[in-house]
mmCIF file of C-alpha atoms in Angstrom:
data_model
loop_
_atom_site.group_PDB
_atom_site.id
_atom_site.type_symbol
_atom_site.label_atom_id
_atom_site.label_comp_id
_atom_site.label_asym_id
_atom_site.label_seq_id
_atom_site.Cartn_x
_atom_site.Cartn_y
_atom_site.Cartn_z
ATOM 1 C CA MET A 20 10.439 99.835 10.455
ATOM 2 C CA LEU A 21 9.959 102.330 13.399
ATOM 3 C CA LEU A 22 13.207 103.915 14.319
ATOM 4 C CA GLU A 23 13.455 105.697 17.609
ATOM 5 C CA GLY A 24 16.579 107.987 18.545
ATOM 6 C CA SER A 25 17.854 110.435 20.930
ATOM 7 C CA CYS A 26 20.584 112.741 21.756
ATOM 8 C CA HIS A 27 23.311 111.919 24.123
ATOM 9 C CA CYS A 28 21.946 114.030 27.240
ATOM 10 C CA GLY A 29 18.391 112.927 26.433
ATOM 11 C CA ALA A 30 16.841 116.412 25.916
ATOM 12 C CA VAL A 31 15.629 115.344 22.531
ATOM 13 C CA THR A 32 13.966 111.989 21.564
ATOM 14 C CA PHE A 33 12.399 111.297 18.160
ATOM 15 C CA SER A 34 10.837 108.561 16.100
ATOM 16 C CA LEU A 35 10.032 108.024 12.487
ATOM 17 C CA GLN A 36 9.095 105.272 10.051
ATOM 18 C CA SER A 37 11.839 103.982 7.662
ATOM 19 C CA SER A 38 11.584 101.471 4.728
ATOM 20 C CA THR A 39 15.425 101.937 4.292
ATOM 21 C CA PRO A 40 16.837 101.072 7.778
ATOM 22 C CA TYR A 41 20.346 99.662 6.774
ATOM 23 C CA PRO A 42 23.235 101.955 7.790
ATOM 24 C CA TYR A 43 25.280 101.055 4.756
ATOM 25 C CA MET A 44 26.913 104.263 3.547
ATOM 26 C CA ARG A 45 30.055 105.843 4.876
ATOM 27 C CA CYS A 46 30.801 109.245 3.888
ATOM 28 C CA TYR A 47 34.270 110.724 4.276
ATOM 29 C CA CYS A 48 33.566 114.441 3.452
ATOM 30 C CA SER A 49 34.633 117.086 5.869
ATOM 31 C CA ILE A 50 30.925 117.993 6.725
ATOM 32 C CA CYS A 51 30.013 114.590 7.930
ATOM 33 C CA ARG A 52 33.359 114.095 9.403
ATOM 34 C CA LYS A 53 33.439 117.324 11.358
ATOM 35 C CA THR A 54 29.795 117.593 12.412
ATOM 36 C CA ALA A 55 28.957 113.997 13.161
ATOM 37 C CA GLY A 56 32.303 112.701 14.556
ATOM 38 C CA GLY A 57 34.283 110.891 11.853
ATOM 39 C CA GLY A 58 32.398 107.477 11.387
ATOM 40 C CA GLY A 59 30.557 108.774 8.404
ATOM 41 C CA TYR A 60 27.153 107.504 9.092
ATOM 42 C CA ALA A 61 25.267 110.795 8.508
ATOM 43 C CA ILE A 62 23.429 110.270 5.296
ATOM 44 C CA ASN A 63 22.516 106.658 4.925
ATOM 45 C CA LEU A 64 19.098 106.102 6.469
ATOM 46 C CA GLY A 65 15.848 107.463 4.973
ATOM 47 C CA GLY A 66 12.682 108.018 6.849
ATOM 48 C CA ASP A 67 9.300 109.322 6.038
ATOM 49 C CA ALA A 68 9.101 113.124 7.055
ATOM 50 C CA ALA A 69 5.291 112.742 7.755
ATOM 51 C CA THR A 70 5.890 110.322 10.541
ATOM 52 C CA LEU A 71 8.621 112.249 12.333
ATOM 53 C CA LYS A 72 7.605 112.891 16.063
ATOM 54 C CA VAL A 73 9.824 114.900 18.143
ATOM 55 C CA GLU A 74 9.996 115.687 21.891
ATOM 56 C CA GLY A 75 12.299 118.360 23.171
ATOM 57 C CA GLU A 76 12.234 120.399 19.990
ATOM 58 C CA LYS A 77 13.136 123.567 21.923
ATOM 59 C CA ASP A 78 16.632 121.951 22.376
ATOM 60 C CA ILE A 79 17.280 121.527 18.686
ATOM 61 C CA THR A 80 19.472 123.857 16.649
ATOM 62 C CA VAL A 81 19.963 123.870 12.961
ATOM 63 C CA PHE A 82 23.126 124.005 10.815
ATOM 64 C CA HIS A 83 23.498 124.703 7.141
ATOM 65 C CA ALA A 84 26.804 123.561 5.645
ATOM 66 C CA HIS A 85 28.609 125.613 3.147
ATOM 67 C CA ILE A 86 29.419 123.640 -0.080
ATOM 68 C CA ASP A 87 31.630 125.292 -2.831
ATOM 69 C CA GLY A 88 31.046 128.683 -1.071
ATOM 70 C CA GLN A 89 27.319 128.405 -1.083
ATOM 71 C CA GLU A 90 24.918 127.744 2.004
ATOM 72 C CA SER A 91 23.327 124.233 1.521
ATOM 73 C CA ALA A 92 19.488 123.952 1.703
ATOM 74 C CA GLY A 93 19.893 120.894 3.741
ATOM 75 C CA GLU A 94 19.215 121.365 7.371
ATOM 76 C CA ARG A 95 21.266 119.328 9.915
ATOM 77 C CA ARG A 96 19.497 119.075 13.384
ATOM 78 C CA PHE A 97 21.587 118.992 16.611
ATOM 79 C CA CYS A 98 20.706 119.024 20.190
ATOM 80 C CA ARG A 99 21.730 122.510 21.548
ATOM 81 C CA LYS A 100 22.598 121.133 24.826
ATOM 82 C CA CYS A 101 24.949 118.165 24.093
ATOM 83 C CA GLY A 102 25.716 118.720 20.417
ATOM 84 C CA SER A 103 24.507 115.385 19.133
ATOM 85 C CA ALA A 104 23.799 114.993 15.535
ATOM 86 C CA LEU A 105 20.033 113.937 15.058
ATOM 87 C CA TRP A 106 18.937 114.125 11.430
ATOM 88 C CA VAL A 107 19.174 115.907 8.108
ATOM 89 C CA TRP A 108 16.236 117.298 6.313
ATOM 90 C CA ASP A 109 16.345 119.114 2.794
ATOM 91 C CA PRO A 110 13.607 120.966 1.365
ATOM 92 C CA ARG A 111 14.348 119.769 -2.049
ATOM 93 C CA TRP A 112 13.063 116.366 -0.837
ATOM 94 C CA PRO A 113 10.510 117.412 1.655
ATOM 95 C CA GLU A 114 9.034 114.026 2.218
ATOM 96 C CA LEU A 115 12.473 112.501 3.476
ATOM 97 C CA VAL A 116 14.387 112.774 6.747
ATOM 98 C CA HIS A 117 17.790 111.099 6.927
ATOM 99 C CA PRO A 118 18.514 110.402 10.727
ATOM 100 C CA PHE A 119 22.073 109.971 11.835
ATOM 101 C CA ALA A 120 22.530 106.164 12.484
ATOM 102 C CA SER A 121 24.632 107.270 15.464
ATOM 103 C CA ALA A 122 21.325 108.888 17.089
ATOM 104 C CA ILE A 123 19.200 105.877 16.435
ATOM 105 C CA ASP A 124 18.456 103.726 19.595
ATOM 106 C CA THR A 125 16.577 101.065 17.856
ATOM 107 C CA GLU A 126 18.526 97.930 16.892
ATOM 108 C CA LEU A 127 19.516 98.569 13.374
ATOM 109 C CA PRO A 128 19.977 95.692 10.769
ATOM 110 C CA VAL A 129 23.748 94.975 9.786
ATOM 111 C CA PRO A 130 24.213 95.709 6.100
ATOM 112 C CA PRO A 131 25.510 92.905 3.758
ATOM 113 C CA GLU A 132 27.831 95.339 2.179
ATOM 114 C CA ARG A 133 28.718 98.973 2.338
ATOM 115 C CA VAL A 134 29.306 101.868 0.156
ATOM 116 C CA HIS A 135 32.255 104.274 0.907
ATOM 117 C CA LEU A 136 31.770 107.736 -0.623
ATOM 118 C CA MET A 137 33.634 111.099 -0.967
ATOM 119 C CA LEU A 138 36.824 109.157 -0.555
ATOM 120 C CA ALA A 139 38.541 112.135 -2.286
ATOM 121 C CA TYR A 140 38.076 114.238 0.725
ATOM 122 C CA ALA A 141 39.154 111.765 3.364
ATOM 123 C CA PRO A 142 42.287 112.944 5.221
ATOM 124 C CA ASP A 143 45.390 110.807 5.302
ATOM 125 C CA TRP A 144 44.664 109.730 8.901
ATOM 126 C CA VAL A 145 41.356 107.960 7.951
ATOM 127 C CA GLN A 146 41.996 104.370 6.869
ATOM 128 C CA PRO A 147 38.617 103.333 5.296
ATOM 129 C CA ASP A 148 37.836 99.559 5.909
ATOM 130 C CA ILE A 149 36.716 98.730 2.507
ATOM 131 C CA ARG A 150 35.983 94.948 2.291
ATOM 132 C CA GLU A 151 35.530 92.567 -0.639
ATOM 133 C CA ASN A 152 31.978 93.337 -1.547
ATOM 134 C CA ASP A 153 32.069 97.053 -0.606
ATOM 135 C CA ASP A 154 31.656 99.772 -3.243
ATOM 136 C CA SER A 155 33.741 102.880 -3.069
ATOM 137 C CA PHE A 156 33.421 106.320 -4.802
ATOM 138 C CA ASP A 157 35.611 109.378 -4.968
ATOM 139 C CA GLU A 158 32.404 111.407 -4.961
ATOM 140 C CA TYR A 159 28.663 110.596 -4.623
ATOM 141 C CA PRO A 160 27.358 107.459 -6.221
ATOM 142 C CA LEU A 161 24.354 107.559 -8.590
ATOM 143 C CA GLU A 162 22.337 105.110 -6.785
ATOM 144 C CA SER A 163 19.901 106.515 -4.057
ATOM 145 C CA ILE A 164 19.374 105.074 -0.545
ATOM 146 C CA ALA A 165 16.004 103.699 -1.615
ATOM 147 C CA GLY A 166 17.493 102.165 -4.795
ATOM 148 C CA TRP A 167 20.373 100.515 -2.800
ATOM 149 C CA HIS A 168 17.852 98.965 -0.471
ATOM 150 C CA GLU A 169 15.462 97.847 -3.158
ATOM 151 C CA LYS A 170 18.213 96.193 -5.306
ATOM 152 C CA ARG A 171 19.160 94.032 -2.511
ATOM 153 C CA GLY A 172 15.514 93.218 -1.265
ATOM 154 C CA LEU A 173 16.193 95.032 1.991
ATOM 155 C CA THR A 174 13.397 97.499 1.959
ATOM 156 C CA SER A 175 11.340 97.257 5.249
ATOM 157 C CA LYS A 176 7.686 97.378 5.015
ATOM 158 C CA ASP A 177 7.114 96.995 8.860
#
């Protein structure tokens, strides 16, 4: 599936192919919450890095989160003009790009169920909407984004 995205001010637009287009994962860690604005849709889409096309690259800045006192290799891309979170890329998995669902302009499919992760890090004011078929984890689940999509027959080949 072709995903097209942009920042809020329009300085950056991008597109990439994704076979895992369902925004099913909600992360409650402080990094996702503070850099992407609380909804937790930061790490739930996967895309083919070789297909990433970007316009306005000069307006992108990179942030490396600190995890357990160490700088993460993962690179979070943001618009330097409006601060919109765009995508995450990690050199440990160079073939993948993880666009923020919030930056995608293409209509995304509604997931049949959701995964809530990093619940141990959710602040008291966050009330996760965990539904009957949803999975929840205090930390990271073992299942990958691709595995979640494949197990449910939701992998897009378009």
